[in-house]
């Protein structure tokens, strides 16, 4: 599905291009690998899951489609971005 179709279908999605990755961490989460990506000049982490480890994105430029969520940990709320689609720019 194209980015334009995704954005039309889901109003809460945001698409950003040519964003620089400053940190990329991968860790096992059950049968999945949870990826946390930090983007230059953005305080919230971008997270996504895959069934396999992914090549390191640190230092790369990426295009992402994502939406904002809030996760509660130990009674505290943390903002994060759930990535729907990520590709190298």
mmCIF file of N, CA, C and O in Angstrom, residues 21 23-29 31-38 44-58 64 71 80-84 86:
data_model
loop_
_atom_site.group_PDB
_atom_site.id
_atom_site.type_symbol
_atom_site.label_atom_id
_atom_site.label_comp_id
_atom_site.label_asym_id
_atom_site.label_seq_id
_atom_site.Cartn_x
_atom_site.Cartn_y
_atom_site.Cartn_z
ATOM 1 N N UNK A 21 18.834 9.129 11.895
ATOM 2 C CA UNK A 21 18.803 8.236 13.053
ATOM 3 C C UNK A 21 20.077 8.449 13.869
ATOM 4 O O UNK A 21 21.179 8.347 13.346
ATOM 5 N N UNK A 23 20.302 6.868 17.096
ATOM 6 C CA UNK A 23 20.457 5.667 17.912
ATOM 7 C C UNK A 23 19.466 4.614 17.439
ATOM 8 O O UNK A 23 18.316 4.924 17.118
ATOM 9 N N UNK A 24 19.915 3.348 17.385
ATOM 10 C CA UNK A 24 19.045 2.231 17.010
ATOM 11 C C UNK A 24 19.389 1.050 17.906
ATOM 12 O O UNK A 24 20.508 0.537 17.868
ATOM 13 N N UNK A 25 18.429 0.634 18.750
ATOM 14 C CA UNK A 25 18.627 -0.463 19.688
ATOM 15 C C UNK A 25 17.639 -1.576 19.344
ATOM 16 O O UNK A 25 16.465 -1.316 19.076
ATOM 17 N N UNK A 26 18.132 -2.825 19.366
ATOM 18 C CA UNK A 26 17.288 -3.990 19.096
ATOM 19 C C UNK A 26 17.363 -4.927 20.290
ATOM 20 O O UNK A 26 18.454 -5.194 20.793
ATOM 21 N N UNK A 27 16.214 -5.425 20.739
ATOM 22 C CA UNK A 27 16.230 -6.390 21.836
ATOM 23 C C UNK A 27 15.080 -7.385 21.665
ATOM 24 O O UNK A 27 14.033 -7.056 21.120
ATOM 25 N N UNK A 28 15.321 -8.591 22.155
ATOM 26 C CA UNK A 28 14.340 -9.665 22.034
ATOM 27 C C UNK A 28 13.140 -9.376 22.923
ATOM 28 O O UNK A 28 13.286 -8.954 24.066
ATOM 29 N N UNK A 29 11.933 -9.594 22.407
ATOM 30 C CA UNK A 29 10.685 -9.394 23.148
ATOM 31 C C UNK A 29 9.773 -10.571 22.817
ATOM 32 O O UNK A 29 8.933 -10.477 21.931
ATOM 33 N N UNK A 31 8.812 -13.706 20.891
ATOM 34 C CA UNK A 31 9.161 -14.181 19.546
ATOM 35 C C UNK A 31 9.545 -13.040 18.619
ATOM 36 O O UNK A 31 9.904 -13.262 17.470
ATOM 37 N N UNK A 32 9.433 -11.812 19.082
ATOM 38 C CA UNK A 32 9.683 -10.630 18.256
ATOM 39 C C UNK A 32 10.982 -9.946 18.654
ATOM 40 O O UNK A 32 11.493 -10.146 19.747
ATOM 41 N N UNK A 33 11.483 -9.102 17.770
ATOM 42 C CA UNK A 33 12.619 -8.232 18.072
ATOM 43 C C UNK A 33 12.062 -6.813 18.109
ATOM 44 O O UNK A 33 11.482 -6.340 17.126
ATOM 45 N N UNK A 34 12.191 -6.155 19.258
ATOM 46 C CA UNK A 34 11.689 -4.790 19.425
ATOM 47 C C UNK A 34 12.803 -3.806 19.066
ATOM 48 O O UNK A 34 13.908 -3.889 19.599
ATOM 49 N N UNK A 35 12.501 -2.887 18.188
ATOM 50 C CA UNK A 35 13.459 -1.889 17.724
ATOM 51 C C UNK A 35 13.060 -0.525 18.285
ATOM 52 O O UNK A 35 11.894 -0.147 18.227
ATOM 53 N N UNK A 36 14.039 0.187 18.821
ATOM 54 C CA UNK A 36 13.827 1.552 19.300
ATOM 55 C C UNK A 36 14.800 2.448 18.553
ATOM 56 O O UNK A 36 16.009 2.217 18.576
ATOM 57 N N UNK A 37 14.243 3.452 17.879
ATOM 58 C CA UNK A 37 15.038 4.361 17.059
ATOM 59 C C UNK A 37 14.856 5.770 17.609
ATOM 60 O O UNK A 37 13.736 6.209 17.862
ATOM 61 N N UNK A 38 15.975 6.461 17.814
ATOM 62 C CA UNK A 38 15.929 7.871 18.210
ATOM 63 C C UNK A 38 16.337 8.709 17.001
ATOM 64 O O UNK A 38 17.305 8.388 16.316
ATOM 65 N N UNK A 44 11.011 11.967 21.564
ATOM 66 C CA UNK A 44 10.260 10.724 21.730
ATOM 67 C C UNK A 44 10.912 9.587 20.933
ATOM 68 O O UNK A 44 11.382 9.797 19.810
ATOM 69 N N UNK A 45 10.938 8.370 21.493
ATOM 70 C CA UNK A 45 11.480 7.225 20.753
ATOM 71 C C UNK A 45 10.477 6.731 19.712
ATOM 72 O O UNK A 45 9.261 6.841 19.888
ATOM 73 N N UNK A 46 10.999 6.177 18.637
ATOM 74 C CA UNK A 46 10.189 5.564 17.586
ATOM 75 C C UNK A 46 10.376 4.063 17.736
ATOM 76 O O UNK A 46 11.518 3.583 17.757
ATOM 77 N N UNK A 47 9.287 3.303 17.876
ATOM 78 C CA UNK A 47 9.388 1.868 18.134
ATOM 79 C C UNK A 47 8.645 1.066 17.076
ATOM 80 O O UNK A 47 7.639 1.510 16.536
ATOM 81 N N UNK A 48 9.193 -0.120 16.787
ATOM 82 C CA UNK A 48 8.515 -1.069 15.910
ATOM 83 C C UNK A 48 9.035 -2.458 16.224
ATOM 84 O O UNK A 48 10.070 -2.622 16.853
ATOM 85 N N UNK A 49 8.270 -3.478 15.824
ATOM 86 C CA UNK A 49 8.657 -4.868 16.051
ATOM 87 C C UNK A 49 8.795 -5.581 14.717
ATOM 88 O O UNK A 49 8.065 -5.298 13.778
ATOM 89 N N UNK A 50 9.743 -6.508 14.670
ATOM 90 C CA UNK A 50 9.946 -7.372 13.514
ATOM 91 C C UNK A 50 10.213 -8.774 14.041
ATOM 92 O O UNK A 50 10.603 -8.953 15.189
ATOM 93 N N UNK A 51 10.068 -9.764 13.184
ATOM 94 C CA UNK A 51 10.327 -11.138 13.609
ATOM 95 C C UNK A 51 11.822 -11.450 13.636
ATOM 96 O O UNK A 51 12.246 -12.377 14.300
ATOM 97 N N UNK A 52 12.637 -10.657 12.917
ATOM 98 C CA UNK A 52 14.074 -10.884 12.848
ATOM 99 C C UNK A 52 14.815 -9.587 13.158
ATOM 100 O O UNK A 52 14.265 -8.498 13.001
ATOM 101 N N UNK A 53 16.087 -9.697 13.560
ATOM 102 C CA UNK A 53 16.894 -8.479 13.725
ATOM 103 C C UNK A 53 17.003 -7.744 12.392
ATOM 104 O O UNK A 53 16.870 -8.337 11.319
ATOM 105 N N UNK A 54 17.244 -6.448 12.458
ATOM 106 C CA UNK A 54 17.313 -5.587 11.282
ATOM 107 C C UNK A 54 18.708 -4.996 11.221
ATOM 108 O O UNK A 54 19.367 -4.839 12.245
ATOM 109 N N UNK A 55 19.162 -4.646 10.037
ATOM 110 C CA UNK A 55 20.474 -3.995 9.936
ATOM 111 C C UNK A 55 20.458 -2.701 10.731
ATOM 112 O O UNK A 55 19.421 -2.069 10.860
ATOM 113 N N UNK A 56 21.602 -2.316 11.265
ATOM 114 C CA UNK A 56 21.672 -1.112 12.083
ATOM 115 C C UNK A 56 21.340 0.120 11.248
ATOM 116 O O UNK A 56 21.827 0.288 10.135
ATOM 117 N N UNK A 57 20.490 0.970 11.792
ATOM 118 C CA UNK A 57 20.094 2.196 11.115
ATOM 119 C C UNK A 57 20.825 3.414 11.665
ATOM 120 O O UNK A 57 20.582 4.530 11.220
ATOM 121 N N UNK A 58 21.705 3.211 12.644
ATOM 122 C CA UNK A 58 22.398 4.339 13.264
ATOM 123 C C UNK A 58 23.181 5.126 12.212
ATOM 124 O O UNK A 58 23.940 4.571 11.434
ATOM 125 N N UNK A 64 9.743 7.534 7.418
ATOM 126 C CA UNK A 64 8.897 6.762 8.330
ATOM 127 C C UNK A 64 7.457 7.236 8.300
ATOM 128 O O UNK A 64 7.188 8.422 8.146
ATOM 129 N N UNK A 71 2.581 5.254 26.498
ATOM 130 C CA UNK A 71 2.739 3.997 27.218
ATOM 131 C C UNK A 71 2.892 4.317 28.700
ATOM 132 O O UNK A 71 3.641 5.218 29.069
ATOM 133 N N UNK A 80 5.594 7.911 22.917
ATOM 134 C CA UNK A 80 6.419 7.234 21.936
ATOM 135 C C UNK A 80 5.693 7.220 20.605
ATOM 136 O O UNK A 80 4.493 7.467 20.548
ATOM 137 N N UNK A 81 6.425 6.969 19.559
ATOM 138 C CA UNK A 81 5.863 6.917 18.215
ATOM 139 C C UNK A 81 5.910 5.473 17.731
ATOM 140 O O UNK A 81 6.959 4.841 17.766
ATOM 141 N N UNK A 82 4.770 4.949 17.328
ATOM 142 C CA UNK A 82 4.688 3.590 16.788
ATOM 143 C C UNK A 82 4.905 3.675 15.287
ATOM 144 O O UNK A 82 4.163 4.354 14.571
ATOM 145 N N UNK A 83 5.917 3.017 14.800
ATOM 146 C CA UNK A 83 6.268 3.046 13.382
ATOM 147 C C UNK A 83 5.455 1.997 12.632
ATOM 148 O O UNK A 83 5.419 0.825 13.000
ATOM 149 N N UNK A 84 4.786 2.440 11.574
ATOM 150 C CA UNK A 84 4.001 1.556 10.718
ATOM 151 C C UNK A 84 4.853 1.118 9.520
ATOM 152 O O UNK A 84 4.767 -0.003 9.057
ATOM 153 N N UNK A 86 8.946 1.879 7.736
ATOM 154 C CA UNK A 86 10.250 2.530 7.790
ATOM 155 C C UNK A 86 11.081 2.052 6.610
ATOM 156 O O UNK A 86 11.076 0.870 6.289
#
